Coordinates of C-alpha atoms in Angstrom, one line a residue:
Chain A
M31 CA 13.7 14.1 13.3
A32 CA 14.8 10.9 13.3
I33 CA 12.4 7.7 14.7
Q34 CA 13.5 4.6 16.1
V35 CA 11.3 1.8 16.9
S36 CA 12.4 -1.7 18.9
G37 CA 10.6 -4.6 20.1
I38 CA 7.8 -2.9 20.2
T39 CA 4.6 -5.6 20.5
K40 CA 1.3 -5.0 21.0
R41 CA -1.7 -7.2 22.0
F42 CA -5.4 -6.5 21.8
G43 CA -7.0 -8.7 23.6
A44 CA -5.1 -12.1 22.5
Y45 CA -4.9 -10.4 18.9
K46 CA -1.1 -9.3 18.0
A47 CA -0.9 -7.0 16.3
L48 CA 2.3 -5.8 16.6
D49 CA 5.4 -8.9 16.7
A50 CA 8.7 -6.9 18.1
V51 CA 8.9 -4.8 15.2
D52 CA 12.4 -2.7 15.2
L53 CA 12.6 0.6 12.3
E54 CA 14.2 3.3 11.9
V55 CA 12.7 6.6 9.9
R56 CA 15.4 8.3 8.9
S57 CA 15.4 11.9 9.2
G58 CA 13.6 14.4 6.6
E59 CA 12.3 10.3 4.8
L60 CA 9.1 10.6 3.3
L61 CA 8.5 6.2 4.8
A62 CA 5.1 4.4 3.8
L63 CA 4.0 1.8 6.0
L64 CA 2.3 -0.6 3.4
G65 CA 0.5 -4.0 4.3
P66 CA -3.5 -5.2 4.4
S67 CA -5.6 -4.5 7.0
G68 CA -4.5 -6.1 10.4
S69 CA -0.9 -6.3 9.5
G70 CA -0.8 -3.6 12.3
K71 CA 0.3 0.0 10.1
T72 CA -1.9 1.9 11.5
T73 CA -1.1 0.6 15.5
L74 CA 2.5 1.1 14.6
L75 CA 1.2 5.1 13.7
R76 CA -0.5 5.2 16.5
I77 CA 1.8 4.6 18.7
M78 CA 4.8 6.4 17.2
A79 CA 2.2 9.7 17.9
G80 CA 1.0 8.3 21.4
L81 CA -3.1 7.4 20.5
E82 CA -1.6 3.9 21.5
S83 CA 0.7 2.2 24.0
P84 CA 2.8 -0.7 22.9
D85 CA 2.6 -3.4 25.7
S86 CA 6.6 -3.8 25.5
G87 CA 9.5 -2.1 23.4
S88 CA 11.1 1.5 23.4
L89 CA 10.4 4.2 21.2
Q90 CA 12.8 6.9 20.6
L91 CA 12.3 10.3 18.6
N92 CA 15.3 12.3 17.7
G93 CA 17.5 10.0 20.2
E94 CA 15.1 10.4 22.9
E95 CA 12.8 8.0 25.2
A96 CA 9.6 9.4 24.2
L97 CA 6.8 6.2 25.3
G98 CA 6.4 8.2 28.1
L99 CA 5.2 11.2 26.8
K100 CA 1.4 12.6 26.3
P101 CA 0.5 13.1 22.6
R102 CA 1.1 16.6 22.9
D103 CA 4.9 16.7 24.1
R104 CA 5.8 14.3 21.4
Q105 CA 5.5 17.6 19.0
V106 CA 4.3 15.5 15.8
G107 CA 1.3 16.5 13.7
F108 CA -1.0 13.8 12.6
V109 CA -3.7 13.4 9.8
F110 CA -6.6 11.0 10.2
Q111 CA -7.9 8.9 7.2
H112 CA -11.1 10.6 7.8
Y113 CA -9.9 13.9 8.3
A114 CA -11.0 14.4 11.8
L115 CA -11.9 18.6 11.6
F116 CA -13.7 19.7 14.6
R117 CA -17.0 20.1 12.8
H118 CA -18.1 23.1 14.8
M119 CA -15.2 25.5 13.6
T120 CA -14.5 27.5 10.9
V121 CA -11.7 25.8 8.7
F122 CA -9.3 29.3 10.0
D123 CA -9.9 27.8 13.6
N124 CA -9.2 24.6 12.6
V125 CA -6.1 25.2 12.0
A126 CA -5.8 27.7 14.4
F127 CA -7.0 24.9 17.0
G128 CA -3.5 23.9 17.7
L129 CA -1.9 27.7 18.4
N130 CA -4.9 28.7 20.0
V131 CA -4.5 25.6 22.9
R132 CA -1.0 26.5 24.1
P133 CA -0.1 27.6 27.0
R134 CA 0.0 31.5 27.9
G135 CA 3.7 32.3 27.6
Q136 CA 4.1 30.4 24.7
R137 CA 1.0 31.6 23.6
F138 CA 0.9 33.4 19.8
G139 CA -0.7 37.1 19.7
S140 CA -3.6 37.2 17.3
A141 CA -2.3 38.9 14.6
E142 CA 0.8 36.4 15.1
I143 CA -1.9 33.3 14.7
K144 CA -3.7 35.0 11.6
R145 CA -0.5 35.4 9.7
R146 CA 0.5 31.8 10.5
V147 CA -3.0 30.8 9.0
T148 CA -3.0 33.0 6.5
E149 CA 0.0 31.6 5.1
L150 CA -0.6 28.4 5.9
L151 CA -3.9 28.0 4.3
E152 CA -2.1 29.5 1.0
L153 CA 0.5 26.3 1.3
V154 CA -2.8 23.6 1.1
Q155 CA -4.4 26.2 -1.6
L156 CA -7.6 26.9 0.9
G157 CA -6.8 30.6 1.0
H158 CA -10.0 31.9 0.3
F159 CA -11.6 29.0 2.3
A160 CA -10.8 30.5 5.6
D161 CA -14.5 31.4 6.1
R162 CA -16.0 27.3 5.3
Y163 CA -16.9 25.0 7.8
P164 CA -15.7 21.4 7.2
A165 CA -19.7 20.2 5.9
Q166 CA -18.8 22.7 3.6
L167 CA -15.4 21.6 1.5
S168 CA -14.9 18.9 -0.9
G169 CA -12.9 15.4 0.6
G170 CA -9.7 16.5 -1.0
Q171 CA -9.9 20.0 0.8
R172 CA -10.6 18.7 3.4
Q173 CA -8.0 16.6 3.8
R174 CA -5.5 19.6 3.1
V175 CA -7.0 21.5 5.9
A176 CA -6.1 18.3 8.1
L177 CA -2.4 18.7 6.5
A178 CA -2.8 22.2 7.3
R179 CA -3.9 21.5 10.9
A180 CA -1.4 19.8 11.5
L181 CA 1.9 21.8 10.3
A182 CA 0.2 24.2 12.0
I183 CA 2.0 23.2 15.4
E184 CA 5.6 23.3 13.3
P185 CA 5.9 19.3 14.5
K186 CA 9.0 17.6 14.2
V187 CA 7.7 14.6 12.6
L188 CA 4.4 13.9 10.0
L189 CA 1.9 11.1 10.9
L190 CA -0.5 9.9 8.1
D191 CA -2.9 7.3 8.5
E192 CA -4.8 6.4 4.8
P193 CA -4.2 10.2 3.7
F194 CA -6.1 9.1 0.6
G195 CA -8.1 5.9 1.4
A196 CA -10.8 7.7 1.3
L197 CA -10.5 10.0 -1.6
D198 CA -11.8 8.7 -5.3
A199 CA -9.2 8.1 -7.9
K200 CA -8.2 11.1 -9.2
V201 CA -8.1 13.1 -6.2
R202 CA -5.8 10.7 -4.6
K203 CA -3.3 10.7 -7.5
E204 CA -3.6 14.7 -7.8
L205 CA -3.1 15.0 -4.0
R206 CA -0.8 12.1 -3.8
R207 CA 2.0 14.3 -6.2
W208 CA 0.7 17.4 -4.2
L209 CA 1.7 15.7 -0.9
R210 CA 5.0 14.7 -3.1
K211 CA 6.0 18.0 -3.8
L212 CA 5.1 19.6 -0.6
H213 CA 7.7 17.0 1.2
D214 CA 10.9 18.1 -0.7
D215 CA 10.0 21.6 0.0
I216 CA 9.6 21.2 3.4
H217 CA 11.6 17.9 3.6
I218 CA 10.1 17.4 7.4
T219 CA 10.1 13.7 8.4
S220 CA 7.3 12.0 7.5
V221 CA 5.1 8.1 8.0
F222 CA 2.1 7.4 6.0
V223 CA 0.1 4.1 6.0
T224 CA -1.1 2.6 3.4
H225 CA -2.9 -0.7 2.3
D226 CA -2.7 0.9 -2.2
Q227 CA 1.4 -0.7 -3.3
E228 CA 1.0 1.3 -6.0
E229 CA 0.5 4.2 -3.5
A230 CA 3.5 3.6 -1.9
L231 CA 5.4 3.3 -4.5
E232 CA 4.6 6.3 -6.6
L233 CA 5.1 8.4 -3.2
A234 CA 7.4 7.0 -0.3
D235 CA 11.4 7.3 -0.2
R236 CA 11.8 3.8 1.4
V237 CA 8.7 1.2 2.0
V238 CA 8.0 -0.7 4.7
V239 CA 5.8 -4.0 3.9
M240 CA 3.9 -5.3 6.7
S241 CA 2.7 -8.6 7.5
Q242 CA 0.5 -9.9 10.1
G243 CA 1.9 -7.6 12.6
R244 CA 6.2 -8.2 11.2
I245 CA 7.5 -6.4 9.0
E246 CA 8.3 -8.0 5.5
Q247 CA 11.1 -6.1 4.2
I248 CA 12.2 -2.7 4.1
G249 CA 13.9 -1.3 1.0
S250 CA 13.1 1.7 -1.9
P251 CA 10.3 1.3 -4.0
A252 CA 12.5 -0.2 -7.3
D253 CA 14.1 -2.6 -4.7
V254 CA 11.0 -4.0 -2.8
Y255 CA 9.4 -4.4 -5.7
D256 CA 12.0 -6.3 -8.1
H257 CA 13.6 -8.2 -5.2
P258 CA 10.4 -9.4 -2.7
S259 CA 12.1 -11.0 0.0
S260 CA 9.0 -13.8 0.5
A261 CA 6.5 -15.0 -1.3
F262 CA 3.7 -12.4 0.5
V263 CA 5.7 -9.4 -0.2
Y264 CA 5.7 -10.9 -3.9
E265 CA 2.1 -11.5 -3.9
F266 CA 1.1 -8.2 -2.3
L267 CA 2.5 -5.8 -4.3
G268 CA 0.8 -5.7 -8.0
Q269 CA -0.7 -8.5 -9.9
V270 CA 1.1 -11.4 -10.0
N271 CA 0.9 -16.0 -11.4
R272 CA 1.2 -18.2 -8.9
F273 CA 2.3 -21.7 -10.0
D274 CA 3.0 -24.6 -8.1
C275 CA 6.2 -26.5 -8.9
T276 CA 9.1 -29.1 -8.9
V277 CA 12.7 -28.0 -8.3
E278 CA 15.5 -30.4 -9.7
N279 CA 18.8 -29.3 -11.0
G280 CA 18.3 -25.2 -11.1
V281 CA 14.9 -25.8 -13.4
A282 CA 11.3 -25.7 -12.0
Q283 CA 8.8 -28.1 -13.4
I284 CA 5.5 -26.2 -13.8
G285 CA 2.4 -28.2 -14.7
N286 CA 4.4 -31.5 -14.8
G287 CA 6.8 -30.0 -17.7
A288 CA 4.5 -27.8 -19.1
L289 CA 6.9 -24.9 -18.7
S290 CA 10.3 -24.7 -17.4
I291 CA 11.7 -21.8 -16.0
A292 CA 15.9 -21.4 -15.0
T293 CA 16.3 -21.3 -11.3
D294 CA 19.5 -19.4 -9.7
H295 CA 18.0 -19.9 -7.0
A296 CA 18.9 -22.0 -4.1
V297 CA 15.7 -24.2 -4.0
R298 CA 14.8 -27.9 -4.3
G299 CA 12.5 -29.7 -4.7
A300 CA 7.9 -28.8 -3.9
A301 CA 8.6 -24.8 -4.2
I302 CA 6.4 -21.6 -5.4
A303 CA 7.0 -20.4 -8.8
Y304 CA 5.8 -15.8 -8.8
V305 CA 6.0 -14.7 -12.7
R306 CA 4.7 -10.9 -13.1
P307 CA 2.2 -10.6 -16.1
H308 CA 3.7 -8.0 -18.2
D309 CA 6.9 -10.6 -17.6
L310 CA 4.8 -13.6 -19.2
G311 CA 5.4 -13.7 -23.0
V312 CA 2.9 -14.5 -25.7
S313 CA 3.0 -15.5 -29.5
P314 CA 1.0 -16.8 -32.4
A315 CA 2.0 -20.6 -32.7
V316 CA -0.4 -22.5 -34.9
G317 CA -0.6 -25.9 -32.5
G318 CA 1.2 -24.1 -29.5
P319 CA 0.8 -25.5 -26.1
G320 CA -2.0 -22.8 -24.7
R321 CA -5.2 -21.7 -25.6
V322 CA -6.1 -18.3 -25.8
S323 CA -9.0 -17.8 -23.6
G324 CA -9.8 -14.2 -23.0
I325 CA -8.5 -11.1 -23.9
H326 CA -9.6 -7.7 -21.7
V327 CA -8.4 -3.3 -23.1
V328 CA -8.3 -0.9 -20.4
G329 CA -7.7 1.8 -21.5
P330 CA -4.0 1.5 -23.1
D331 CA -2.9 -1.8 -21.7
A332 CA -4.4 -5.4 -22.5
R333 CA -4.8 -8.6 -20.0
V334 CA -4.7 -11.6 -21.7
E335 CA -6.1 -15.3 -20.0
I336 CA -3.8 -18.5 -21.3
E337 CA -4.7 -21.7 -20.6
L338 CA -2.2 -24.2 -20.5
A339 CA -1.7 -27.4 -19.6
G340 CA -4.6 -27.1 -16.7
L341 CA -3.6 -23.8 -16.2
S342 CA -4.5 -20.2 -16.5
L343 CA -2.3 -17.7 -16.7
E344 CA -2.5 -14.1 -16.8
A345 CA 0.1 -12.2 -19.7
E346 CA 0.3 -8.0 -19.2
M347 CA 1.1 -5.9 -22.6
D348 CA 0.3 -2.4 -24.1
R349 CA -2.4 -2.4 -26.8
E350 CA -0.2 -2.0 -29.7
R351 CA 1.8 -4.9 -28.6
L352 CA -1.5 -6.8 -29.0
T353 CA -2.3 -5.6 -32.5
A354 CA 0.8 -6.4 -33.7
L355 CA 0.9 -10.4 -32.0
G356 CA -2.3 -10.2 -33.9
I357 CA -3.7 -13.3 -31.8
A358 CA -7.7 -13.5 -31.0
T359 CA -9.5 -15.1 -28.2
G360 CA -9.6 -18.9 -29.4
D361 CA -6.0 -19.3 -30.8
R362 CA -3.1 -21.4 -29.8
C363 CA -0.2 -20.1 -28.7
A364 CA 3.1 -19.8 -27.5
V365 CA 4.2 -18.8 -23.9
H366 CA 7.8 -17.8 -22.5
I367 CA 8.4 -16.7 -19.2
D368 CA 11.7 -13.5 -18.9
R369 CA 11.5 -14.0 -15.6
A370 CA 10.4 -15.9 -12.4
R371 CA 10.6 -15.2 -8.9
V372 CA 10.8 -19.1 -7.5
F373 CA 10.6 -19.5 -3.7
A374 CA 10.3 -23.2 -1.5
R375 CA 7.7 -24.4 0.2
Chain B
M244 CA -47.2 16.1 -18.4
P245 CA -45.7 13.9 -17.5
A246 CA -44.1 14.0 -14.6
D247 CA -46.7 15.3 -13.1
R248 CA -48.1 11.9 -13.6
S249 CA -45.3 10.1 -11.8
A250 CA -46.0 12.8 -9.1
A251 CA -49.9 12.0 -9.1
A252 CA -49.8 8.7 -8.9
L253 CA -47.3 8.1 -6.0
R254 CA -50.0 10.0 -3.7
D255 CA -52.9 9.5 -2.5
P256 CA -56.7 10.2 -3.7
A257 CA -57.5 13.0 -1.9
W258 CA -60.4 11.8 -0.1
M259 CA -57.8 9.1 1.1
R260 CA -55.5 12.4 2.9
G261 CA -58.5 13.6 3.6
L262 CA -59.8 11.2 6.4
L263 CA -55.9 10.2 7.5
I264 CA -55.5 13.7 8.1
A265 CA -59.0 14.7 10.0
T266 CA -58.3 11.2 11.9
A267 CA -55.4 11.8 13.2
L268 CA -56.1 15.5 13.9
A269 CA -59.2 14.0 15.7
F270 CA -57.1 12.1 17.7
L271 CA -54.9 14.8 19.0
A272 CA -57.5 16.4 20.1
L273 CA -59.4 14.4 21.8
F274 CA -56.2 13.0 23.7
L275 CA -54.2 16.0 24.2
L276 CA -56.1 19.8 23.5
L277 CA -59.1 18.8 25.0
P278 CA -57.6 17.7 29.0
L279 CA -55.5 21.0 28.1
V280 CA -58.2 23.2 27.6
A281 CA -59.9 21.5 30.6
V282 CA -57.0 22.5 32.8
F283 CA -57.2 25.9 31.5
A284 CA -61.4 26.0 32.0
E285 CA -61.6 24.2 35.7
A286 CA -58.8 26.6 36.7
L287 CA -60.9 29.7 35.8
R288 CA -64.1 28.6 36.4
R289 CA -64.4 31.0 39.4
G290 CA -62.4 34.0 37.8
V291 CA -59.3 34.8 37.8
A292 CA -59.8 36.2 40.9
A293 CA -60.1 32.8 42.4
Y294 CA -57.2 31.6 40.5
W295 CA -54.2 33.9 41.3
A296 CA -55.3 33.2 45.3
A297 CA -55.0 29.1 44.9
L298 CA -51.8 30.0 43.6
V299 CA -50.3 32.9 45.9
E300 CA -52.0 30.2 48.9
E301 CA -49.7 29.1 51.2
D302 CA -49.1 25.7 50.7
A303 CA -49.0 26.5 47.1
V304 CA -46.3 29.0 47.5
A305 CA -44.4 26.0 49.1
A306 CA -45.1 23.1 46.6
I307 CA -44.0 25.4 43.5
K308 CA -40.2 26.3 45.4
L309 CA -40.0 22.5 46.8
T310 CA -40.4 21.3 43.3
L311 CA -37.9 23.8 41.4
I312 CA -35.6 22.9 44.6
V313 CA -35.9 19.2 43.4
A314 CA -35.2 20.4 40.4
V315 CA -32.4 22.2 40.9
F316 CA -30.1 19.3 42.4
S317 CA -31.5 16.4 40.2
V318 CA -31.2 17.6 36.8
P319 CA -27.5 19.4 37.5
A320 CA -26.9 15.6 39.0
N321 CA -28.4 13.8 36.1
L322 CA -26.5 16.5 33.6
V323 CA -22.9 15.6 34.8
F324 CA -23.7 12.4 35.0
G325 CA -25.3 11.7 31.4
V326 CA -22.5 13.0 30.6
A327 CA -20.0 11.4 32.2
A328 CA -21.7 8.2 31.3
S329 CA -21.9 8.4 27.4
W330 CA -18.7 9.5 27.6
C331 CA -17.8 6.5 29.3
V332 CA -20.1 4.5 27.0
A333 CA -18.8 6.3 23.4
K334 CA -15.7 6.5 23.6
F335 CA -14.2 3.6 25.5
D336 CA -14.5 -0.2 25.2
F337 CA -14.7 -1.5 28.5
R338 CA -15.8 -5.0 30.2
G339 CA -19.8 -5.0 31.7
K340 CA -19.8 -1.8 29.6
N341 CA -23.8 -3.4 28.6
L342 CA -24.4 -3.6 31.8
L343 CA -24.3 0.2 32.4
I344 CA -26.0 0.9 29.4
T345 CA -29.0 -1.9 30.6
L346 CA -28.4 0.2 34.2
I347 CA -29.1 3.4 32.4
D348 CA -32.4 2.3 30.5
L349 CA -33.6 0.9 34.3
P350 CA -35.6 3.8 35.3
F351 CA -37.4 3.2 32.0
S352 CA -38.2 -0.1 32.6
V353 CA -39.0 0.3 36.8
S354 CA -42.4 1.0 37.3
P355 CA -41.8 5.2 39.2
V356 CA -43.6 3.3 42.5
I357 CA -40.7 0.5 43.0
S358 CA -38.6 2.8 42.5
G359 CA -39.9 5.4 44.8
L360 CA -39.7 2.1 47.6
I361 CA -37.0 0.9 46.6
Y362 CA -35.5 4.0 48.8
V363 CA -37.6 4.2 51.3
L364 CA -36.5 0.4 51.8
L365 CA -33.1 2.0 51.4
F366 CA -33.5 4.9 53.6
G367 CA -36.7 4.8 56.1
L368 CA -37.0 3.8 59.3
N369 CA -36.9 0.0 58.9
G370 CA -35.0 0.0 56.0
L371 CA -31.4 -1.2 54.9
M372 CA -29.4 1.7 56.5
G373 CA -32.5 3.7 58.3
P374 CA -31.0 2.5 62.0
F375 CA -27.9 4.1 60.6
L376 CA -28.5 7.6 59.1
K377 CA -31.3 7.6 62.6
A378 CA -28.0 8.0 65.2
Q379 CA -26.3 10.3 62.7
G380 CA -29.3 12.8 62.7
I381 CA -30.3 12.0 59.1
Q382 CA -33.4 12.3 57.8
I383 CA -34.1 11.1 54.2
I384 CA -37.5 9.3 53.6
F385 CA -40.6 12.0 53.9
A386 CA -38.5 14.5 53.8
V387 CA -36.5 16.4 51.0
P388 CA -33.3 14.8 50.2
G389 CA -35.6 11.6 49.6
L390 CA -37.7 13.5 46.9
V391 CA -34.3 14.4 45.8
L392 CA -33.0 10.8 45.2
A393 CA -36.2 9.6 44.0
T394 CA -36.6 12.2 40.9
I395 CA -32.8 11.2 40.2
F396 CA -33.6 8.3 40.0
V397 CA -36.5 8.3 38.0
T398 CA -34.7 11.1 35.3
F399 CA -31.6 9.4 35.3
P400 CA -31.8 8.4 31.6
F401 CA -32.6 11.3 29.9
V402 CA -29.4 12.6 29.3
A403 CA -27.6 9.6 28.8
R404 CA -30.2 8.7 26.6
E405 CA -30.0 11.5 24.6
L406 CA -26.4 11.9 24.2
I407 CA -25.0 8.2 23.9
P408 CA -26.0 7.8 20.3
L409 CA -24.8 10.7 19.2
M410 CA -21.1 10.7 20.8
Q411 CA -21.3 7.0 19.5
E412 CA -21.9 8.4 15.7
Q413 CA -19.5 10.8 16.4
G414 CA -17.0 8.7 17.7
S415 CA -13.5 10.0 19.5
E416 CA -10.9 10.9 16.3
E417 CA -12.2 14.9 16.9
E418 CA -10.7 14.5 20.5
E419 CA -7.7 12.5 19.7
A420 CA -6.8 15.3 16.9
A421 CA -7.4 17.8 20.0
L422 CA -4.7 15.9 22.2
V423 CA -2.4 15.5 19.0
L424 CA -2.6 19.1 18.1
G425 CA -1.7 19.9 22.0
A426 CA -4.2 20.4 24.0
S427 CA -4.8 19.4 27.8
G428 CA -7.8 16.9 28.5
W429 CA -10.0 19.9 29.8
Q430 CA -9.3 21.9 26.8
T431 CA -10.4 18.7 24.4
F432 CA -14.3 18.7 26.8
W433 CA -14.6 22.3 26.7
R434 CA -13.9 22.9 22.7
V435 CA -14.0 20.0 21.1
T436 CA -16.3 17.8 23.1
L437 CA -18.8 20.2 24.1
P438 CA -19.5 22.2 21.5
N439 CA -20.4 19.2 18.9
I440 CA -22.7 17.2 21.6
K441 CA -24.3 21.2 22.6
W442 CA -27.9 20.9 21.3
G443 CA -27.9 17.0 21.9
L444 CA -27.1 17.7 26.0
L445 CA -29.8 21.4 25.4
Y446 CA -32.6 18.4 23.7
G447 CA -31.6 15.9 27.1
V448 CA -31.6 18.7 30.2
L449 CA -35.1 19.8 28.7
L450 CA -36.5 17.2 29.0
C451 CA -34.9 16.0 32.3
N452 CA -36.7 19.1 33.8
A453 CA -40.0 17.9 32.7
R454 CA -39.6 14.9 34.2
A455 CA -38.3 16.2 36.9
M456 CA -40.7 18.6 37.8
G457 CA -43.7 16.6 36.7
E458 CA -42.9 13.3 38.6
F459 CA -45.8 12.2 40.8
G460 CA -45.1 8.0 41.3
A461 CA -41.8 7.6 42.8
V462 CA -42.4 10.4 44.7
S463 CA -45.7 10.1 46.2
V464 CA -43.5 7.3 48.3
V465 CA -40.8 9.1 49.8
S466 CA -42.9 12.3 50.3
G467 CA -45.2 11.2 53.2
H468 CA -47.7 14.6 52.3
I469 CA -46.7 16.8 55.0
R470 CA -48.8 19.7 53.2
G471 CA -45.9 22.7 53.0
Y472 CA -42.9 20.7 53.7
T473 CA -42.7 17.4 51.5
N474 CA -45.6 18.3 49.0
T475 CA -44.4 18.8 45.3
M476 CA -46.5 20.7 42.7
P477 CA -48.1 17.0 41.4
L478 CA -48.9 15.9 45.0
H479 CA -50.2 18.8 46.0
V480 CA -52.8 18.9 42.7
E481 CA -54.3 15.1 43.7
I482 CA -54.3 16.5 47.6
L483 CA -56.6 18.8 46.6
Y484 CA -58.3 17.2 43.7
N485 CA -58.6 14.8 47.4
E486 CA -60.6 17.5 48.8
Y487 CA -63.3 18.1 46.2
N488 CA -60.9 21.7 46.0
F489 CA -61.3 21.5 42.1
V490 CA -60.6 25.4 41.2
A491 CA -57.4 25.3 43.6
A492 CA -56.6 21.7 42.3
F493 CA -56.4 22.5 38.1
A494 CA -55.5 26.5 39.1
V495 CA -51.2 24.4 40.7
A496 CA -52.3 22.2 37.6
S497 CA -52.1 24.7 35.1
V498 CA -48.7 25.8 36.2
L499 CA -47.2 22.4 35.8
A500 CA -49.2 22.7 31.9
M501 CA -47.5 25.7 31.1
L502 CA -44.3 24.1 31.8
A503 CA -45.2 22.1 29.2
L504 CA -45.9 23.2 26.7
V505 CA -42.5 26.2 27.7
T506 CA -41.2 22.5 27.3
L507 CA -42.5 21.6 24.0
V508 CA -42.0 24.7 22.3
A509 CA -38.3 25.4 23.6
K510 CA -37.5 21.7 22.5
T511 CA -39.3 22.6 18.6
V512 CA -36.7 25.3 18.7
L513 CA -34.6 22.9 19.4
E514 CA -35.4 20.1 17.4
W515 CA -35.6 22.8 14.5
R516 CA -31.5 24.2 15.5
F517 CA -30.4 21.1 16.4
G518 CA -31.6 19.2 13.4
A519 CA -30.3 21.6 11.0
E520 CA -26.8 21.3 12.2
L521 CA -26.8 17.4 12.8
A522 CA -27.8 17.3 8.9
A523 CA -25.6 20.0 8.6
T524 CA -22.5 17.4 10.1
R525 CA -23.8 14.8 8.4
H526 CA -23.6 15.3 5.0
K527 CA -19.9 14.5 3.5

């Protein structure tokens, strides 16, 4: 089912959570709403579910206006950040809830409900946990129960609010892959909210970057990472070196000419240049302009801090490359920029 | 054994522990146990027959009945109000929320006598609504409605106070989940909200009931002390005591004391149940 969001605005008192947002969610895709806290992404998701109502704008589910519909009539599955499992019910009863509260006449018999719930618990690999209570499960297991419960009502859309936010790093990664696989299997239109750019880039078909109640950019993960449309997106997606510079005749001068970058963008005058740490090359050079001020090795990667003409830069490379370069803290070095992006101030 | 030694270091010396425990027990015996024993001893001083006679005497039976009637009206009223108020406070944000919380606490901070007096000033013959009520032939003060109203006022906070922190801690995500899953408002309340608060609610109702039956001050002001008509048990005890009818006074008092004991036991059982459940839900 496709979702069409048009001109949705939502205020909380004087605070504008969403500012005339337009967005199309394509049928069957896995879409990420990515942004820092306060960017409005969760509010947008809750509006889609009917848990919040916008001040103006329209929301269409499968081409039909849905703002007047109650949450129960929208056929959406919602997964909460903190699971929101019914604490006094077993895992089985949690998953069966949506089927049990259906009006008489639309409700399945208890044998059919049991069959469906058992099937869903198998799907989320929790077949043996049907009689447990939520308090007896780990975070990852609870989130899978929450997912099974949301899927039980056969929703047309799955909405997930920071689904991995409360989990530790390892479980988060596993569950992320598992969710991607699940989505590939059942192809349900899904929207998930996250503030973790790695999560969004790895998991989503398309990423929507939000900031201060507005959409900054929509595109495929590679698209938004390689071609950020604004300084905000560039800074938000991954590590970045940020320099003040002046652009003249297509060349950006950084640190009074200590570094210069060719730019083909139509920018003139005062500007900001962004360089990703892995686009910054370092080579040992006796009497070079830069000085290695620190080296941090994190697993297979190495981060090299450099001081150059009063600027501090960060370069990233793998450990083998670092060993091959043979640089150490305190050495002089030369710096070259493989790729940069310049935005007008 | 280093482990034992470090544990010993954290423990107070034996004489200190003994002294503290003895002090606490002596205090409890002097101020709680002794009076309780005295009530029953006094009541049974002239034998079981006299005790029983004092309880089945006409006015005593009327007082017991009236106390039950007052509780039957005021406890459910505060149950409904308490759940509604805590729902409002815990699940919604609105202007005047703090004012509402303060108002709920008001009966705790106001002297019960004043609480009774408020109703006399409102509904009494010379009160604000007195002439209107008289014209309609409705009597509130010095009658059962006044007793019920005063008791409701005094026992107002018990259920709400118990539920507000509980519901605030639980938040409203489970209710939202139920709504998205297709439950109606009623289904959400009965299947999700109520089961989550049931032990706290029962606990609040128990305390509310104990106070409703034991209330003296507020009820005393609005009652008029008409024997057999507007005397609740605590008021009846006072009248008997003032008439130097000690056996009868203590006999009725012993019924109240037994009520307190039953409440205490029920409360302990609930705390035990409720505590385990809370610990289970809090275990993350």
